[in-house]
CSV table of C-alpha atoms in Angstrom, one decimal:
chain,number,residue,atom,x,y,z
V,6,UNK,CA,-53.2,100.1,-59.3
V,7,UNK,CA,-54.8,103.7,-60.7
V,8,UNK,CA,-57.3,103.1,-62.3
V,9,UNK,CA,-57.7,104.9,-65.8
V,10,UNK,CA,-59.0,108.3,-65.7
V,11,UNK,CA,-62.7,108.8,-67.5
V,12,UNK,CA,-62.8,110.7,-70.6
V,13,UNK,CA,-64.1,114.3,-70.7
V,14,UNK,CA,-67.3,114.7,-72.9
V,15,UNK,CA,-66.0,118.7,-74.4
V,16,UNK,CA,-68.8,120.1,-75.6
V,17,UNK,CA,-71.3,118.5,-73.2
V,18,UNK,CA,-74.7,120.3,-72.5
V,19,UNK,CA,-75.2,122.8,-69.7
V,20,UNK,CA,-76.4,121.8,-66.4
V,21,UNK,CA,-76.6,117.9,-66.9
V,22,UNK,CA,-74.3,116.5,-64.5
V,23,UNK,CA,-74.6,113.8,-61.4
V,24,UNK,CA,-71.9,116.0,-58.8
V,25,UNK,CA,-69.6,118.8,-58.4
V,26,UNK,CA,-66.3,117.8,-57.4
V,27,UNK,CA,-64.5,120.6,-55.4
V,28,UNK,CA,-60.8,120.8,-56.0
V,29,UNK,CA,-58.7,122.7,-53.3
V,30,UNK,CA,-55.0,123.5,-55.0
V,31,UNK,CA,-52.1,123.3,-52.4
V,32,UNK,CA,-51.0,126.6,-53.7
V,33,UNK,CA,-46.8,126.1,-52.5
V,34,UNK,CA,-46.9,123.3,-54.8
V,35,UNK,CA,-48.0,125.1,-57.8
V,36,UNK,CA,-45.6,128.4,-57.3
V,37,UNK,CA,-43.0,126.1,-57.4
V,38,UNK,CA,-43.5,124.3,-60.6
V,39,UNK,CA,-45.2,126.5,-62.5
V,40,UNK,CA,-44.5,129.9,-61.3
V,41,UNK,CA,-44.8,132.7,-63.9
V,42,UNK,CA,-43.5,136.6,-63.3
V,43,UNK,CA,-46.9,137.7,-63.5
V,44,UNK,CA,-48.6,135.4,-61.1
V,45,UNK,CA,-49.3,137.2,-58.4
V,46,UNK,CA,-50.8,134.1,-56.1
V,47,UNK,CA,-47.1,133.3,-56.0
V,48,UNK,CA,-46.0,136.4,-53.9
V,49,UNK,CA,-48.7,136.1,-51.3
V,50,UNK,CA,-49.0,133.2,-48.5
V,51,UNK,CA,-51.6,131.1,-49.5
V,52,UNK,CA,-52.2,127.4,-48.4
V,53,UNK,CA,-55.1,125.6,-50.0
V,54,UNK,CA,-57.2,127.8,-52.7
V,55,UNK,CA,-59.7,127.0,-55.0
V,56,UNK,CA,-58.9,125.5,-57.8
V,57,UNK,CA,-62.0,125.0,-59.2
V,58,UNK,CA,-66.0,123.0,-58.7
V,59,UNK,CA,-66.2,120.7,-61.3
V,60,UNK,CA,-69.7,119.5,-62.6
V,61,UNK,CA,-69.2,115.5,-63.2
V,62,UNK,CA,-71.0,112.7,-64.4
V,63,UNK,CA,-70.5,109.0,-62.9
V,64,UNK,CA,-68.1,108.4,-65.5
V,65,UNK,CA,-66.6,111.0,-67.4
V,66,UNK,CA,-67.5,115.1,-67.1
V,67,UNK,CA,-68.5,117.7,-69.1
V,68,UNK,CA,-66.2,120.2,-70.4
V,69,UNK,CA,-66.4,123.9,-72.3
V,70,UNK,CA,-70.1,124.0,-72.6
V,71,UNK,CA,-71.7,126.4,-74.9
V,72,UNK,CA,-72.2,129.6,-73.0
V,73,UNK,CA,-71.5,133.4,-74.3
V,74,UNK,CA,-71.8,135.1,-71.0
V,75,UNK,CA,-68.7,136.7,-69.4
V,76,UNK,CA,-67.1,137.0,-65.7
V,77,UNK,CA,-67.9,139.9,-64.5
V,78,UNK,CA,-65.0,142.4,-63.0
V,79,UNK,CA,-67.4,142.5,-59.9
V,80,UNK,CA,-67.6,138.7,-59.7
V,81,UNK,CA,-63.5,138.2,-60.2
V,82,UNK,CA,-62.8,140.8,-57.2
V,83,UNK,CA,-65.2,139.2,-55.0
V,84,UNK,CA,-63.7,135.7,-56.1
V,85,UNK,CA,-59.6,136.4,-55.8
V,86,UNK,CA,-59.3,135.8,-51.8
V,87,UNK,CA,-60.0,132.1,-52.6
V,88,UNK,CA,-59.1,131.6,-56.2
V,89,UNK,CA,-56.4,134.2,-56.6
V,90,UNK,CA,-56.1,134.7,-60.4
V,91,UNK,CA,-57.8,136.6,-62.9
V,92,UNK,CA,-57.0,134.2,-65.4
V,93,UNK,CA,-57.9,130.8,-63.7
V,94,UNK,CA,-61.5,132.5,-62.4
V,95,UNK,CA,-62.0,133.2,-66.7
V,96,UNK,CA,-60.3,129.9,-67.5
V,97,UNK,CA,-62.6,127.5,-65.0
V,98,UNK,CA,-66.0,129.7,-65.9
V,99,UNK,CA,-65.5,128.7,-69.2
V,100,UNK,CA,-64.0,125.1,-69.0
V,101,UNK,CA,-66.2,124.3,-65.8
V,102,UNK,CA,-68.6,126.4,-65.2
V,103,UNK,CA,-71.0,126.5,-68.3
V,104,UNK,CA,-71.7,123.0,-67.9
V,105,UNK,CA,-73.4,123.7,-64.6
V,106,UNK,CA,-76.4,125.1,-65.6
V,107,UNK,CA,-76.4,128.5,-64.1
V,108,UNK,CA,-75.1,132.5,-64.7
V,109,UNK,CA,-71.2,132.8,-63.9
V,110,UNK,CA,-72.4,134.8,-60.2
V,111,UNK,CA,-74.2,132.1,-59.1
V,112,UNK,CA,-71.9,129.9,-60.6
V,113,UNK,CA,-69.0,131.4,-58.7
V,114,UNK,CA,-71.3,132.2,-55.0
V,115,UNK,CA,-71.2,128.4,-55.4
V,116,UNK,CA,-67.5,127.9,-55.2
V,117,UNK,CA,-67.6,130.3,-52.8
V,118,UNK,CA,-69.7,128.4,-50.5
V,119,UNK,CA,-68.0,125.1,-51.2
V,120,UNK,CA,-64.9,126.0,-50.7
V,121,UNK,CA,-65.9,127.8,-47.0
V,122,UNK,CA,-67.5,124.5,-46.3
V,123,UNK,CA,-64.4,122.7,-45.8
V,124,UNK,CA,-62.5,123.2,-42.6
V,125,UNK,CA,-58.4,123.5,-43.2
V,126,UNK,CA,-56.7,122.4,-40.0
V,127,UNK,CA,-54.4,125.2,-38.2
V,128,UNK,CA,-51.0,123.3,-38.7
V,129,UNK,CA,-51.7,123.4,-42.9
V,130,UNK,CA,-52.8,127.2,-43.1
V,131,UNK,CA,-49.5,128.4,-41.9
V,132,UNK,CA,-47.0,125.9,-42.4
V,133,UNK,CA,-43.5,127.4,-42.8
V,134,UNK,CA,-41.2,123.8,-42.7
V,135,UNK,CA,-41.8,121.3,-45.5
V,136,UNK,CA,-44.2,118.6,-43.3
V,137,UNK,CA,-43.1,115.0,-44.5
V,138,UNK,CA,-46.1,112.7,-43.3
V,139,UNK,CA,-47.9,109.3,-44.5
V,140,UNK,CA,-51.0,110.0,-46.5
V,141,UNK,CA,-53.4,108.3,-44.1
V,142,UNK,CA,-52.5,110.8,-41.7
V,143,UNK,CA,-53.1,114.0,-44.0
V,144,UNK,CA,-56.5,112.1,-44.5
V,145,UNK,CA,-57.3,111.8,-41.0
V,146,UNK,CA,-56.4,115.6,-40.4
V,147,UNK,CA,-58.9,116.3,-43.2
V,148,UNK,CA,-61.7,113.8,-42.0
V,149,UNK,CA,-61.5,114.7,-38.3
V,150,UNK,CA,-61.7,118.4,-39.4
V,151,UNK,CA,-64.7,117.8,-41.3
V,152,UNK,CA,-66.7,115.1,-39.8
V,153,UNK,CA,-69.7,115.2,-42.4
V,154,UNK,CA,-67.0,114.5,-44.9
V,155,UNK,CA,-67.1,110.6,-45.9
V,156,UNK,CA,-63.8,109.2,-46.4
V,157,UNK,CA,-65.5,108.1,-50.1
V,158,UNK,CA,-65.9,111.7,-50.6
V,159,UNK,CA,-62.1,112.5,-50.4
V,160,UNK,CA,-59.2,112.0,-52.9
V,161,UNK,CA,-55.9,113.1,-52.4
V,162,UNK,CA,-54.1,114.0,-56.0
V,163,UNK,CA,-49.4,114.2,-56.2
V,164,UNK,CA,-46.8,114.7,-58.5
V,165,UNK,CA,-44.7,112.6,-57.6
V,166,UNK,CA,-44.2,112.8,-53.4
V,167,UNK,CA,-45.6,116.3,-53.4
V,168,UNK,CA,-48.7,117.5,-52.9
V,169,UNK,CA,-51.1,118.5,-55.5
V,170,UNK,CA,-54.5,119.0,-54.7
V,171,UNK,CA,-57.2,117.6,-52.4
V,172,UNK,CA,-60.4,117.0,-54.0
V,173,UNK,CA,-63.8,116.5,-52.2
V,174,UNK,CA,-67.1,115.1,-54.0
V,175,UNK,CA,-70.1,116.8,-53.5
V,176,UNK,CA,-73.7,116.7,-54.2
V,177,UNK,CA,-75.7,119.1,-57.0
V,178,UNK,CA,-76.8,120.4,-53.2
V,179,UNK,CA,-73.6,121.1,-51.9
V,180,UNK,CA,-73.3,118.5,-49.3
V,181,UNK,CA,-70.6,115.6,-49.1
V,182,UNK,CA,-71.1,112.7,-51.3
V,183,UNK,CA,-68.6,109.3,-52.4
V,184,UNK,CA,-66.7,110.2,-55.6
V,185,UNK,CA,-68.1,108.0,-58.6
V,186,UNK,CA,-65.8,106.1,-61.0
V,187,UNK,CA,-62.4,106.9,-61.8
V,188,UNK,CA,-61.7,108.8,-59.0
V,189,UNK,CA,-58.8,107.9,-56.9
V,190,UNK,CA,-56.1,108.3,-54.8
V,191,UNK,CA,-53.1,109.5,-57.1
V,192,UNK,CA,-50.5,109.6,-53.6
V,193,UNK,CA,-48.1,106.8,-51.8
V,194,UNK,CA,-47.7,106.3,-48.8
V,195,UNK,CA,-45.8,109.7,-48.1
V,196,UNK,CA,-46.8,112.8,-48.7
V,197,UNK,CA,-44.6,116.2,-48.7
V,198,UNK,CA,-46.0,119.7,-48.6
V,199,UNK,CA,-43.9,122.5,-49.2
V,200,UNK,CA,-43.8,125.2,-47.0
V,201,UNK,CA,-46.0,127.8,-47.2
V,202,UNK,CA,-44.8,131.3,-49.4
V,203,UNK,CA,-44.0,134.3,-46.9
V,204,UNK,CA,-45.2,137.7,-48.1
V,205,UNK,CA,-47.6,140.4,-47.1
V,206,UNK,CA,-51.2,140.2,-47.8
């Protein structure tokens, strides 16, 4: 059984949090439920992007912490290879990244290094067939790709059958650490990615 999710505490204060919790968008998935005319993530072949680091407490998280500072443009063109929208890089700063205690760039060089932290495995950077397969194994692919990873560390988020997101806990440090409460498995047993988009880069 799911368990319910915790709260978010809106309005929380800046830079008190236990973890970050990494969030890695199959990006097929949301093109195809969500796909807008001027999205352009959706006409380029992207697997896994960043969705977001999120700061969290053991229960709960912080959300839209009081912060007047902008993204810079600098910041969003050095950001869009991984998290390839102008408008999610704005959104997440200021929904996410206020409550972790530091200036948007550093903020955002900390996605960055997150996110390069984790090792995709060849077959799901250029899938271009649906892949039907159980969720252990998509697990296993992860875990075996990223040895330091504990399983703990690593939930696995559908709708439906279909592949949402995979999210990995992680220290204030950066390094892999078991998710706290609340955080679980929203999968069955079978998974199904969608293939991913064709395009130029």
């Amino acid at each position: 059984m799911l368990l319910a999710m915790p709260r978010v505490q809106a309005g929380g204060s800046a830079g008190v949090f236990d973890y970050y919790l990494l969030s890695l968008s199959w990006s097929p998935e949301y093109c195809a439920t969500t796909r807008r005319d001027d999205e352009p993530q959706c006409d380029r072949p992207y697997a896994f992007v960043a969705h977001g680091l999120w700061p969290q407490h053991e229960r709960g998280w912080p959300s839209d912490c009081a912060s007047k500072e902008r993204v810079s443009d600098a910041t969003i063109e050095r950001m869009l290879p991984l998290m390839p929208s102008r408008g999610l890089i704005i959104h997440e700063w200021r929904k996410h990244g206020t409550c972790s205690g530091l200036k948007a760039d550093r903020y955002f060089a900390q996605v960055e290094q997150a996110y390069r932290s984790v090792m995709i495995p060849p077959r799901y950077q250029r899938l271009r067939e649906p892949l039907s397969l159980s969720a252990g194994e998509l697990r296993r692919d992860l875990l075996a790709a990223n040895p330091g990873i504990p399983q703990q560390a690593l939930v696995l988020q559908c709708a439906g059958r279909y592949l949402q997101e995979v999210r990995i806990c992680l220290d204030r440090g950066l390094s892999p650490r078991a998710c706290g409460a609340g955080l679980r498995d929203r999968c069955g047993d079978r998974v199904l990615l969608r293939p991913v988009r064709t395009g130029s880069r």
